[in-house]
Amino acid sequence: MSSSFFLKKEPKNNKKRKFQGGPTGAGAKGKNKGKNIQDNPPAKKKPQKDDEEIASDSEYESGLEGEGAPNLVFSSDEAEEETPQDKRLRLAKKYLEEIEKQEAEKAEDQEIHDHVSHRLQTEYLDSVGKLRRNIAASIEGYDTENIVKLKHKKQHLPLCSLALSPDGEYLFSGAKTQFVLKWNLKTSRVEGAFNVQPHNEDKNTDIKRRSHVIALCISSDFRYLALADGGYTIQVWCPKELKHLKTFHGHRDVVTSLVFRRDTHELYSASRDRSVKIWSLDEMAYVESLFGHQAHVTGIDALSRERAITSGGSDCTLRIWKITEESQLIYNGHSDSIECVKFLNDENFISGGTDGSIGLWNALKKKPLHTATLTHGVQSNGESNWITALTCVVNTDLVASGSCDGFIRLWQCAENFRKLKLLLQIPVDGFVNSLVFNSDGTKLYAAVGQEHRWGRWWRMSEAKNSIMVIDLLRSTTEATTSGKSKTK
């Protein structure tokens, strides 16, 4: 054992021997000291656990070559020392790996954040009616082999009007008969029908007449169906149960057009009595009348704002009615009677007339931004073919028009709604009296008849009274933009 061991333990032994003592004093001390060494040798202490683990340098040196020597092995890698240059290189590589990992996580988080932000913005703009989608350029054609024609014996006379349910599953059709049919578009069969004849009595006259369903419209929540039966009244039905709810009286001439304000139960009606009336279906009551047109009001349309747009027939004007402000904006541009009008969005709208032209408008301009003339050709006598039907996919650049020239034409509102560009022509025999797109513009429904919806002065005997269902073919790419409406 080394000297350090005895130096550590000797004070404890001396203290113990002194504690066990006998007589004190110098003589006793010397006597006891000799006796203890010779007669009573100190008992051997059991080595403590801590003492067993302590070993001197001499034990390691002598024990390395003995049989009980610890088996210590040193590898060559541990023996080699890392140079400063290698250490700097290793730390640099580790730092770069950490940076790449952090940047990858940051990029992934940013991509997810961008996707979520874009989706929320798109859903919000769509909910308030301000989403702008450019879908016309993606249309490549139509499915010529799978055009469906819907016909029924209760509507053997020319079709006049169509209304599509918000979910696109049901289509309601009206004709020059007293029946309205409810079509299931999944099965292409009639799911229900009702007769408007018992409810078409006019309040101010006792003359009996045949019903003529000239206009149809459905509320955004699929709760109400309103129709104009060719008289002075407006009928309100439940589109789910096909049950009559109410008949509105108030117009003094034939009701020509109807529209619901989006996401509300406010109904706007136009009539030949040159007035526009507002009805509340929540209260089933009349609200107010709007006057200004100098001729028959032939068409009406509305979006989510408390505004309606109307075409004034032979007074050759279009009017936007600011209902809350109790004012109106007047637009002039057609050279002859204006038959139909449609909102593209809160800023732009289109119109068609008997002069064969289609006007593209901005609500801030009193004149059309673009006018496409003779869009559906001319007749044998040189007169232009009337624009009998117009429709669009709301908040997009896709427009469809119909006449009696044998084609339905699709148009694109190009150059930021400053020009109409012809996309394609779809052959059809007869008068196109009504056109409806589904919500995404993949299907087009057309009400076709042998006669114009307003009269019997011209008849095409080769045409069939039916509903055409046309599937539009589109490419996979579709551009989507958004914006805000600033109509004054």
CSV table of C-alpha atoms in Angstrom, one decimal:
chain,number,residue,atom,x,y,z
A,1,MET,CA,0.0,0.0,0.0
A,2,SER,CA,1.2,3.5,-0.7
A,3,SER,CA,2.1,6.1,1.9
A,4,SER,CA,-1.0,8.1,1.0
A,5,PHE,CA,-3.2,5.3,2.3
A,6,PHE,CA,-1.5,5.3,5.8
A,7,LEU,CA,-1.5,9.0,6.0
A,8,LYS,CA,-5.3,9.0,5.4
A,9,LYS,CA,-6.0,6.2,8.0
A,10,GLU,CA,-3.4,6.9,10.8
A,11,PRO,CA,-5.2,9.9,12.4
A,12,LYS,CA,-8.4,7.8,12.9
A,13,ASN,CA,-6.4,4.9,14.6
A,14,ASN,CA,-4.6,7.4,16.9
A,15,LYS,CA,-7.9,9.0,17.9
A,16,LYS,CA,-9.4,5.6,18.6
A,17,ARG,CA,-6.5,4.5,20.8
A,18,LYS,CA,-6.7,7.7,22.8
A,19,PHE,CA,-10.4,7.3,23.3
A,20,GLN,CA,-10.0,3.8,24.7
A,21,GLY,CA,-7.4,5.1,27.2
A,22,GLY,CA,-6.5,4.5,30.9
A,23,PRO,CA,-4.5,6.8,33.2
A,24,THR,CA,-3.5,10.1,31.7
A,25,GLY,CA,-0.3,11.9,32.0
A,26,ALA,CA,3.1,11.6,30.5
A,27,GLY,CA,4.2,8.5,32.4
A,28,ALA,CA,0.9,6.7,31.9
A,29,LYS,CA,1.0,7.7,28.3
A,30,GLY,CA,4.4,6.1,27.7
A,31,LYS,CA,3.5,3.0,29.7
A,32,ASN,CA,0.2,2.4,27.9
A,33,LYS,CA,1.9,3.0,24.6
A,34,GLY,CA,4.4,0.3,25.1
A,35,LYS,CA,1.7,-2.1,26.5
A,36,ASN,CA,-0.7,-1.6,23.6
A,37,ILE,CA,2.0,-2.2,21.0
A,38,GLN,CA,3.3,-5.4,22.6
A,39,ASP,CA,0.5,-7.0,24.5
A,40,ASN,CA,-2.7,-5.8,22.8
A,41,PRO,CA,-2.0,-5.4,19.2
A,42,PRO,CA,-4.8,-3.5,17.4
A,43,ALA,CA,-7.6,-5.6,15.8
A,44,LYS,CA,-7.7,-5.7,12.1
A,45,LYS,CA,-10.5,-3.5,10.7
A,46,LYS,CA,-12.6,-4.7,7.9
A,47,PRO,CA,-11.7,-2.7,4.9
A,48,GLN,CA,-14.5,-0.2,4.0
A,49,LYS,CA,-16.1,-0.2,0.6
A,50,ASP,CA,-14.5,3.1,-0.2
A,51,ASP,CA,-11.1,1.8,0.7
A,52,GLU,CA,-11.5,-1.1,-1.6
A,53,GLU,CA,-12.1,1.1,-4.6
A,54,ILE,CA,-9.0,3.2,-4.0
A,55,ALA,CA,-5.8,1.9,-5.5
A,56,SER,CA,-2.4,3.4,-5.6
A,57,ASP,CA,-0.2,4.0,-8.6
A,58,SER,CA,2.1,1.3,-7.6
A,59,GLU,CA,-0.7,-1.3,-7.6
A,60,TYR,CA,-1.7,-0.3,-11.2
A,61,GLU,CA,1.9,-0.5,-12.3
A,62,SER,CA,2.6,-3.9,-10.6
A,63,GLY,CA,-0.9,-5.3,-11.5
A,64,LEU,CA,-0.8,-4.7,-15.2
A,65,GLU,CA,1.5,-7.6,-15.8
A,66,GLY,CA,-0.2,-10.0,-13.3
A,67,GLU,CA,-2.9,-12.6,-13.7
A,68,GLY,CA,-5.6,-10.4,-12.2
A,69,ALA,CA,-4.8,-7.3,-14.3
A,70,PRO,CA,-7.8,-5.5,-15.8
A,71,ASN,CA,-8.3,-6.2,-19.5
A,72,LEU,CA,-7.9,-2.7,-20.9
A,73,VAL,CA,-8.0,-2.4,-24.7
A,74,PHE,CA,-7.4,0.9,-26.6
A,75,SER,CA,-8.7,1.2,-30.2
A,76,SER,CA,-6.6,2.9,-32.9
A,77,ASP,CA,-9.5,5.4,-33.6
A,78,GLU,CA,-9.5,6.6,-30.0
A,79,ALA,CA,-5.8,6.8,-30.0
A,80,GLU,CA,-5.8,9.1,-33.1
A,81,GLU,CA,-6.5,12.7,-32.3
A,82,GLU,CA,-8.8,14.9,-34.4
A,83,THR,CA,-6.9,17.7,-36.1
A,84,PRO,CA,-8.3,21.3,-35.9
A,85,GLN,CA,-9.0,21.3,-39.6
A,86,ASP,CA,-11.1,18.1,-39.4
A,87,LYS,CA,-13.0,19.5,-36.4
A,88,ARG,CA,-13.8,22.7,-38.3
A,89,LEU,CA,-15.0,20.6,-41.3
A,90,ARG,CA,-17.2,18.3,-39.2
A,91,LEU,CA,-18.8,21.3,-37.4
A,92,ALA,CA,-19.4,23.1,-40.7
A,93,LYS,CA,-21.1,20.0,-42.2
A,94,LYS,CA,-23.3,19.6,-39.1
A,95,TYR,CA,-24.2,23.3,-39.2
A,96,LEU,CA,-25.2,23.1,-42.9
A,97,GLU,CA,-27.4,20.0,-42.2
A,98,GLU,CA,-29.2,21.9,-39.4
A,99,ILE,CA,-29.7,24.9,-41.7
A,100,GLU,CA,-31.1,22.7,-44.5
A,101,LYS,CA,-33.5,21.0,-42.1
A,102,GLN,CA,-34.7,24.3,-40.7
A,103,GLU,CA,-35.3,25.8,-44.1
A,104,ALA,CA,-37.2,22.6,-45.3
A,105,GLU,CA,-39.5,22.8,-42.3
A,106,LYS,CA,-40.0,26.6,-42.8
A,107,ALA,CA,-40.8,26.1,-46.5
A,108,GLU,CA,-43.3,23.3,-45.7
A,109,ASP,CA,-45.0,25.5,-43.1
A,110,GLN,CA,-45.1,28.4,-45.5
A,111,GLU,CA,-46.6,26.3,-48.2
A,112,ILE,CA,-49.3,25.0,-45.9
A,113,HIS,CA,-50.0,28.5,-44.7
A,114,ASP,CA,-50.3,29.8,-48.2
A,115,HIS,CA,-52.7,27.0,-49.2
A,116,VAL,CA,-54.9,27.6,-46.1
A,117,SER,CA,-54.8,31.4,-46.7
A,118,HIS,CA,-55.8,31.0,-50.3
A,119,ARG,CA,-58.6,28.6,-49.5
A,120,LEU,CA,-60.0,30.9,-46.8
A,121,GLN,CA,-59.9,33.9,-49.1
A,122,THR,CA,-61.5,32.0,-52.0
A,123,GLU,CA,-64.3,30.7,-49.8
A,124,TYR,CA,-64.9,34.2,-48.4
A,125,LEU,CA,-65.0,35.9,-51.8
A,126,ASP,CA,-67.3,33.1,-53.1
A,127,SER,CA,-69.7,33.5,-50.1
A,128,VAL,CA,-70.0,37.3,-50.7
A,129,GLY,CA,-70.2,36.9,-54.5
A,130,LYS,CA,-66.9,38.6,-55.4
A,131,LEU,CA,-64.9,35.6,-56.6
A,132,ARG,CA,-63.8,35.9,-60.2
A,133,ARG,CA,-63.1,32.8,-62.2
A,134,ASN,CA,-61.8,32.5,-65.7
A,135,ILE,CA,-63.3,29.3,-67.1
A,136,ALA,CA,-64.2,30.1,-70.7
A,137,ALA,CA,-60.6,29.5,-72.0
A,138,SER,CA,-60.7,26.0,-70.6
A,139,ILE,CA,-63.7,24.9,-72.7
A,140,GLU,CA,-62.5,22.7,-75.5
A,141,GLY,CA,-65.8,21.6,-77.0
A,142,TYR,CA,-69.0,19.7,-76.1
A,143,ASP,CA,-69.9,16.0,-76.0
A,144,THR,CA,-71.7,15.6,-79.3
A,145,GLU,CA,-72.5,11.9,-78.8
A,146,ASN,CA,-74.2,12.2,-75.4
A,147,ILE,CA,-76.6,15.1,-75.8
A,148,VAL,CA,-79.7,14.3,-73.9
A,149,LYS,CA,-83.2,15.5,-75.0
A,150,LEU,CA,-85.9,15.5,-72.3
A,151,LYS,CA,-89.5,15.3,-73.5
A,152,HIS,CA,-92.8,14.7,-71.8
A,153,LYS,CA,-96.4,14.5,-73.1
A,154,LYS,CA,-97.6,17.1,-70.5
A,155,GLN,CA,-95.3,19.7,-72.3
A,156,HIS,CA,-96.0,18.9,-75.9
A,157,LEU,CA,-96.1,22.6,-76.7
A,158,PRO,CA,-93.0,24.8,-77.0
A,159,LEU,CA,-90.8,25.0,-73.9
A,160,CYS,CA,-90.5,28.6,-72.5
A,161,SER,CA,-88.6,28.6,-69.2
A,162,LEU,CA,-86.2,26.7,-67.0
A,163,ALA,CA,-85.1,26.9,-63.4
A,164,LEU,CA,-82.2,24.8,-61.9
A,165,SER,CA,-82.0,23.9,-58.2
A,166,PRO,CA,-79.0,25.3,-56.3
A,167,ASP,CA,-77.5,21.8,-56.0
A,168,GLY,CA,-78.0,21.0,-59.7
A,169,GLU,CA,-80.0,17.9,-59.1
A,170,TYR,CA,-83.4,19.1,-60.2
A,171,LEU,CA,-84.6,21.1,-63.2
A,172,PHE,CA,-88.0,22.7,-63.4
A,173,SER,CA,-89.5,23.4,-66.8
A,174,GLY,CA,-92.4,25.5,-68.0
A,175,ALA,CA,-94.1,25.5,-71.4
A,176,LYS,CA,-97.1,26.8,-73.2
A,177,THR,CA,-99.2,24.4,-71.1
A,178,GLN,CA,-100.6,24.6,-67.6
A,179,PHE,CA,-98.1,22.0,-66.2
A,180,VAL,CA,-94.7,22.6,-64.5
A,181,LEU,CA,-92.4,19.5,-64.5
A,182,LYS,CA,-89.8,18.6,-61.9
A,183,TRP,CA,-87.0,16.6,-63.6
A,184,ASN,CA,-84.5,14.5,-61.7
A,185,LEU,CA,-81.3,15.1,-63.6
A,186,LYS,CA,-79.6,11.9,-62.3
A,187,THR,CA,-82.3,9.6,-63.8
A,188,SER,CA,-83.5,12.0,-66.6
A,189,ARG,CA,-87.0,11.3,-65.5
A,190,VAL,CA,-89.9,13.4,-64.3
A,191,GLU,CA,-90.2,13.2,-60.5
A,192,GLY,CA,-93.2,15.3,-60.1
A,193,ALA,CA,-95.6,17.8,-61.8
A,194,PHE,CA,-98.3,20.3,-60.8
A,195,ASN,CA,-101.0,22.2,-62.6
A,196,VAL,CA,-101.0,25.9,-62.3
A,197,GLN,CA,-104.4,26.3,-63.9
A,198,PRO,CA,-106.6,26.3,-60.7
A,199,HIS,CA,-104.5,29.2,-59.3
A,200,ASN,CA,-104.3,31.5,-62.3
A,201,GLU,CA,-107.5,33.5,-61.8
A,202,ASP,CA,-106.7,37.2,-62.1
A,203,LYS,CA,-108.1,39.4,-59.4
A,204,ASN,CA,-109.3,42.2,-61.7
A,205,THR,CA,-110.9,40.2,-64.5
A,206,ASP,CA,-113.3,37.3,-64.9
A,207,ILE,CA,-111.8,36.1,-68.2
A,208,LYS,CA,-110.7,32.5,-68.2
A,209,ARG,CA,-107.5,31.8,-70.1
A,210,ARG,CA,-105.0,29.0,-70.8
A,211,SER,CA,-101.9,29.2,-68.6
A,212,HIS,CA,-98.6,29.9,-70.2
A,213,VAL,CA,-95.6,29.5,-67.8
A,214,ILE,CA,-93.4,32.3,-69.1
A,215,ALA,CA,-90.9,32.6,-66.2
A,216,LEU,CA,-89.5,30.4,-63.3
A,217,CYS,CA,-87.1,31.1,-60.5
A,218,ILE,CA,-85.9,29.3,-57.4
A,219,SER,CA,-84.6,30.7,-54.1
A,220,SER,CA,-81.0,30.0,-53.1
A,221,ASP,CA,-82.1,27.7,-50.2
A,222,PHE,CA,-84.5,25.7,-52.4
A,223,ARG,CA,-87.4,26.8,-50.3
A,224,TYR,CA,-89.5,28.7,-52.8
A,225,LEU,CA,-90.4,28.4,-56.5
A,226,ALA,CA,-92.0,31.4,-58.1
A,227,LEU,CA,-93.6,31.4,-61.5
A,228,ALA,CA,-95.4,33.7,-63.9
A,229,ASP,CA,-98.3,31.9,-65.4
A,230,GLY,CA,-98.9,34.3,-68.3
A,231,GLY,CA,-101.3,36.5,-66.4
A,232,TYR,CA,-101.2,39.4,-64.0
A,233,THR,CA,-100.4,37.1,-61.0
A,234,ILE,CA,-97.3,35.4,-59.5
A,235,GLN,CA,-97.6,32.0,-58.0
A,236,VAL,CA,-95.3,30.7,-55.2
A,237,TRP,CA,-94.8,27.0,-54.7
A,238,CYS,CA,-92.8,24.7,-52.5
A,239,PRO,CA,-90.3,23.0,-54.9
A,240,LYS,CA,-89.7,20.0,-52.6
A,241,GLU,CA,-93.3,19.0,-51.9
A,242,LEU,CA,-94.8,20.7,-55.1
A,243,LYS,CA,-97.4,22.4,-52.9
A,244,HIS,CA,-99.0,25.8,-53.7
A,245,LEU,CA,-98.2,28.4,-51.0
A,246,LYS,CA,-99.3,31.9,-52.2
A,247,THR,CA,-100.6,33.9,-55.2
A,248,PHE,CA,-99.5,37.5,-55.4
A,249,HIS,CA,-101.7,40.1,-57.0
A,250,GLY,CA,-100.6,43.6,-57.9
A,251,HIS,CA,-99.4,43.9,-61.5
A,252,ARG,CA,-101.8,45.4,-64.0
A,253,ASP,CA,-100.5,43.6,-67.0
A,254,VAL,CA,-98.7,40.3,-67.9
A,255,VAL,CA,-95.7,39.4,-65.6
A,256,THR,CA,-92.7,38.9,-67.9
A,257,SER,CA,-89.8,38.0,-65.7
A,258,LEU,CA,-88.9,37.0,-62.1
A,259,VAL,CA,-85.8,36.7,-60.0
A,260,PHE,CA,-84.8,36.1,-56.4
A,261,ARG,CA,-82.1,38.1,-54.8
A,262,ARG,CA,-79.3,35.7,-53.9
A,263,ASP,CA,-79.4,34.2,-50.4
A,264,THR,CA,-82.6,36.0,-49.5
A,265,HIS,CA,-86.3,35.5,-49.9
A,266,GLU,CA,-86.8,38.8,-51.7
A,267,LEU,CA,-88.5,38.4,-55.1
A,268,TYR,CA,-88.3,40.9,-57.9
A,269,SER,CA,-90.9,40.9,-60.7
A,270,ALA,CA,-91.1,42.7,-64.0
A,271,SER,CA,-94.2,43.3,-66.0
A,272,ARG,CA,-95.7,44.8,-69.2
A,273,ASP,CA,-97.3,47.5,-67.0
A,274,ARG,CA,-93.8,49.2,-67.0
A,275,SER,CA,-93.2,48.6,-63.3
A,276,VAL,CA,-90.9,46.5,-61.1
A,277,LYS,CA,-92.3,45.2,-57.9
A,278,ILE,CA,-90.6,43.8,-54.8
A,279,TRP,CA,-92.1,41.0,-52.7
A,280,SER,CA,-91.1,39.5,-49.3
A,281,LEU,CA,-91.7,35.8,-49.1
A,282,ASP,CA,-90.8,35.7,-45.5
A,283,GLU,CA,-93.9,37.7,-44.8
A,284,MET,CA,-95.7,36.7,-48.0
A,285,ALA,CA,-96.4,40.3,-48.7
A,286,TYR,CA,-95.9,43.1,-51.2
A,287,VAL,CA,-93.1,45.6,-50.4
A,288,GLU,CA,-92.9,48.4,-53.0
A,289,SER,CA,-93.0,49.3,-56.7
A,290,LEU,CA,-90.3,50.9,-58.9
A,291,PHE,CA,-91.2,53.0,-61.9
A,292,GLY,CA,-89.1,54.5,-64.7
A,293,HIS,CA,-89.3,52.5,-67.9
A,294,GLN,CA,-91.4,53.9,-70.7
A,295,ALA,CA,-92.3,50.6,-72.3
A,296,HIS,CA,-92.8,46.9,-71.4
A,297,VAL,CA,-90.2,45.6,-69.0
A,298,THR,CA,-88.9,42.4,-70.7
A,299,GLY,CA,-86.2,41.0,-68.4
A,300,ILE,CA,-84.9,41.3,-64.9
A,301,ASP,CA,-81.9,40.0,-62.9
A,302,ALA,CA,-80.3,40.4,-59.5
A,303,LEU,CA,-77.3,39.2,-57.4
A,304,SER,CA,-76.7,39.4,-53.7
A,305,ARG,CA,-76.8,43.2,-53.4
A,306,GLU,CA,-80.0,45.1,-53.0
A,307,ARG,CA,-80.0,46.1,-56.7
A,308,ALA,CA,-81.9,44.8,-59.7
A,309,ILE,CA,-81.2,45.3,-63.4
A,310,THR,CA,-84.0,45.5,-66.0
A,311,SER,CA,-84.4,45.7,-69.8
A,312,GLY,CA,-86.9,48.1,-71.0
A,313,GLY,CA,-88.0,46.6,-74.3
A,314,SER,CA,-88.8,49.2,-76.9
A,315,ASP,CA,-87.6,52.1,-74.8
A,316,CYS,CA,-84.1,50.8,-75.6
A,317,THR,CA,-82.8,51.3,-72.1
A,318,LEU,CA,-81.3,49.3,-69.3
A,319,ARG,CA,-81.7,50.4,-65.7
A,320,ILE,CA,-80.0,49.4,-62.5
A,321,TRP,CA,-82.3,50.1,-59.5
A,322,LYS,CA,-80.6,51.1,-56.3
A,323,ILE,CA,-83.3,50.0,-54.0
A,324,THR,CA,-82.0,51.3,-50.7
A,325,GLU,CA,-80.9,54.6,-52.2
A,326,GLU,CA,-84.2,54.9,-54.1
A,327,SER,CA,-82.4,55.8,-57.3
A,328,GLN,CA,-81.7,54.3,-60.7
A,329,LEU,CA,-78.9,54.3,-63.4
A,330,ILE,CA,-79.9,54.5,-67.0
A,331,TYR,CA,-77.9,52.9,-69.9
A,332,ASN,CA,-78.4,53.3,-73.6
A,333,GLY,CA,-76.7,51.3,-76.4
A,334,HIS,CA,-79.1,49.1,-78.5
A,335,SER,CA,-80.7,50.3,-81.6
A,336,ASP,CA,-83.9,48.3,-81.1
A,337,SER,CA,-85.9,46.6,-78.4
A,338,ILE,CA,-83.9,44.9,-75.6
A,339,GLU,CA,-85.2,41.5,-74.8
A,340,CYS,CA,-83.0,40.1,-72.0
A,341,VAL,CA,-80.3,41.1,-69.5
A,342,LYS,CA,-78.0,39.2,-67.1
A,343,PHE,CA,-75.5,40.2,-64.4
A,344,LEU,CA,-72.0,38.7,-64.9
A,345,ASN,CA,-70.9,40.1,-61.6
A,346,ASP,CA,-71.5,43.2,-59.5
A,347,GLU,CA,-69.6,45.3,-62.0
A,348,ASN,CA,-70.4,43.8,-65.4
A,349,PHE,CA,-73.6,42.7,-67.2
A,350,ILE,CA,-74.7,41.6,-70.7
A,351,SER,CA,-77.8,42.4,-72.8
A,352,GLY,CA,-79.4,41.1,-76.0
A,353,GLY,CA,-82.0,42.6,-78.3
A,354,THR,CA,-84.1,42.2,-81.4
A,355,ASP,CA,-81.3,44.0,-83.4
A,356,GLY,CA,-79.3,40.8,-83.0
A,357,SER,CA,-76.5,42.4,-81.0
A,358,ILE,CA,-75.1,41.4,-77.6
A,359,GLY,CA,-73.8,44.3,-75.4
A,360,LEU,CA,-71.1,43.9,-72.8
A,361,TRP,CA,-71.4,46.6,-70.1
A,362,ASN,CA,-69.7,48.0,-67.1
A,363,ALA,CA,-71.9,49.5,-64.4
A,364,LEU,CA,-69.7,52.7,-64.3
A,365,LYS,CA,-70.1,53.3,-68.0
A,366,LYS,CA,-73.3,54.6,-69.7
A,367,LYS,CA,-72.3,53.0,-73.0
A,368,PRO,CA,-71.4,49.4,-73.7
A,369,LEU,CA,-67.7,48.4,-73.6
A,370,HIS,CA,-68.2,46.1,-76.5
A,371,THR,CA,-71.1,45.4,-78.9
A,372,ALA,CA,-71.2,42.2,-81.0
A,373,THR,CA,-73.5,42.8,-83.9
A,374,LEU,CA,-75.5,40.2,-85.9
A,375,THR,CA,-74.3,37.5,-83.5
A,376,HIS,CA,-76.9,35.0,-84.8
A,377,GLY,CA,-77.0,36.0,-88.4
A,378,VAL,CA,-79.9,37.4,-90.5
A,379,GLN,CA,-83.2,36.0,-91.8
A,380,SER,CA,-84.1,35.5,-95.5
A,381,ASN,CA,-85.6,39.0,-95.5
A,382,GLY,CA,-82.4,40.6,-94.3
A,383,GLU,CA,-83.7,41.2,-90.7
A,384,SER,CA,-81.4,40.1,-87.9
A,385,ASN,CA,-82.3,37.1,-85.7
A,386,TRP,CA,-83.5,38.1,-82.3
A,387,ILE,CA,-81.5,37.2,-79.2
A,388,THR,CA,-84.1,35.1,-77.5
A,389,ALA,CA,-82.1,33.8,-74.5
A,390,LEU,CA,-79.0,34.8,-72.6
A,391,THR,CA,-77.3,33.2,-69.6
A,392,CYS,CA,-73.9,33.1,-67.9
A,393,VAL,CA,-72.0,31.5,-65.1
A,394,VAL,CA,-72.1,34.2,-62.4
A,395,ASN,CA,-68.7,35.7,-61.5
A,396,THR,CA,-67.0,34.1,-64.5
A,397,ASP,CA,-66.3,35.0,-68.1
A,398,LEU,CA,-68.5,32.4,-69.7
A,399,VAL,CA,-71.7,33.5,-71.6
A,400,ALA,CA,-74.2,31.6,-73.8
A,401,SER,CA,-76.8,33.0,-76.2
A,402,GLY,CA,-79.6,31.6,-78.2
A,403,SER,CA,-81.8,32.5,-81.1
A,404,CYS,CA,-83.6,30.8,-84.0
A,405,ASP,CA,-80.7,30.5,-86.4
A,406,GLY,CA,-79.9,26.9,-85.5
A,407,PHE,CA,-77.0,27.4,-83.0
A,408,ILE,CA,-76.4,28.1,-79.4
A,409,ARG,CA,-73.2,30.2,-79.1
A,410,LEU,CA,-70.7,30.3,-76.3
A,411,TRP,CA,-68.8,33.5,-75.6
A,412,GLN,CA,-65.8,34.5,-73.6
A,413,CYS,CA,-65.6,37.9,-71.9
A,414,ALA,CA,-62.0,38.6,-72.9
A,415,GLU,CA,-59.5,41.4,-72.1
A,416,ASN,CA,-60.8,42.0,-68.6
A,417,PHE,CA,-64.5,42.1,-69.7
A,418,ARG,CA,-63.9,44.5,-72.5
A,419,LYS,CA,-64.6,42.2,-75.5
A,420,LEU,CA,-66.7,39.3,-76.5
A,421,LYS,CA,-64.9,36.4,-78.1
A,422,LEU,CA,-66.8,33.5,-79.8
A,423,LEU,CA,-65.8,30.1,-78.4
A,424,LEU,CA,-67.9,27.5,-80.1
A,425,GLN,CA,-71.3,26.9,-81.7
A,426,ILE,CA,-73.7,24.1,-80.7
A,427,PRO,CA,-76.3,23.0,-83.4
A,428,VAL,CA,-79.9,23.1,-82.3
A,429,ASP,CA,-83.2,23.1,-84.2
A,430,GLY,CA,-85.9,25.5,-83.1
A,431,PHE,CA,-86.3,28.6,-81.0
A,432,VAL,CA,-84.0,28.7,-77.9
A,433,ASN,CA,-86.4,30.2,-75.4
A,434,SER,CA,-84.3,29.7,-72.2
A,435,LEU,CA,-80.8,28.8,-71.2
A,436,VAL,CA,-79.3,27.8,-67.9
A,437,PHE,CA,-75.8,26.8,-66.8
A,438,ASN,CA,-75.0,24.7,-63.7
A,439,SER,CA,-72.9,26.3,-61.0
A,440,ASP,CA,-69.5,25.3,-62.4
A,441,GLY,CA,-70.3,25.7,-66.1
A,442,THR,CA,-69.9,22.0,-67.1
A,443,LYS,CA,-73.5,21.6,-68.2
A,444,LEU,CA,-75.8,23.7,-70.3
A,445,TYR,CA,-79.6,23.3,-70.3
A,446,ALA,CA,-81.7,24.7,-73.2
A,447,ALA,CA,-85.5,25.0,-73.6
A,448,VAL,CA,-86.2,24.5,-77.3
A,449,GLY,CA,-89.5,25.0,-79.0
A,450,GLN,CA,-91.1,25.3,-82.4
A,451,GLU,CA,-92.3,28.8,-81.6
A,452,HIS,CA,-91.1,31.9,-79.8
A,453,ARG,CA,-92.1,32.0,-76.2
A,454,TRP,CA,-94.1,35.3,-76.7
A,455,GLY,CA,-96.1,34.4,-79.8
A,456,ARG,CA,-97.1,32.1,-82.6
A,457,TRP,CA,-96.3,34.3,-85.5
A,458,TRP,CA,-93.5,32.0,-86.7
A,459,ARG,CA,-93.4,28.2,-86.5
A,460,MET,CA,-90.6,25.7,-87.2
A,461,SER,CA,-92.3,22.5,-87.8
A,462,GLU,CA,-89.1,20.5,-88.1
A,463,ALA,CA,-88.0,21.4,-84.5
A,464,LYS,CA,-88.9,19.3,-81.4
A,465,ASN,CA,-90.3,20.7,-78.2
A,466,SER,CA,-87.7,19.4,-75.7
A,467,ILE,CA,-85.0,20.2,-73.2
A,468,MET,CA,-81.4,19.8,-74.3
A,469,VAL,CA,-78.8,18.7,-71.8
A,470,ILE,CA,-75.3,19.5,-73.2
A,471,ASP,CA,-72.1,18.4,-71.5
A,472,LEU,CA,-69.2,20.8,-72.0
A,473,LEU,CA,-65.7,19.5,-72.3
A,474,ARG,CA,-63.0,21.4,-70.4
A,475,SER,CA,-59.3,21.0,-69.9
A,476,THR,CA,-57.8,20.3,-66.5
A,477,THR,CA,-56.2,23.7,-66.1
A,478,GLU,CA,-58.3,26.6,-64.8
A,479,ALA,CA,-57.2,30.1,-63.9
A,480,THR,CA,-58.8,31.7,-60.9
A,481,THR,CA,-58.6,35.3,-59.9
A,482,SER,CA,-60.4,37.4,-57.3
A,483,GLY,CA,-61.5,41.0,-56.9
A,484,LYS,CA,-63.9,43.4,-55.3
A,485,SER,CA,-66.9,45.1,-56.6
A,486,LYS,CA,-67.0,48.9,-56.6
A,487,THR,CA,-70.2,49.7,-58.3
A,488,LYS,CA,-71.5,53.2,-57.5
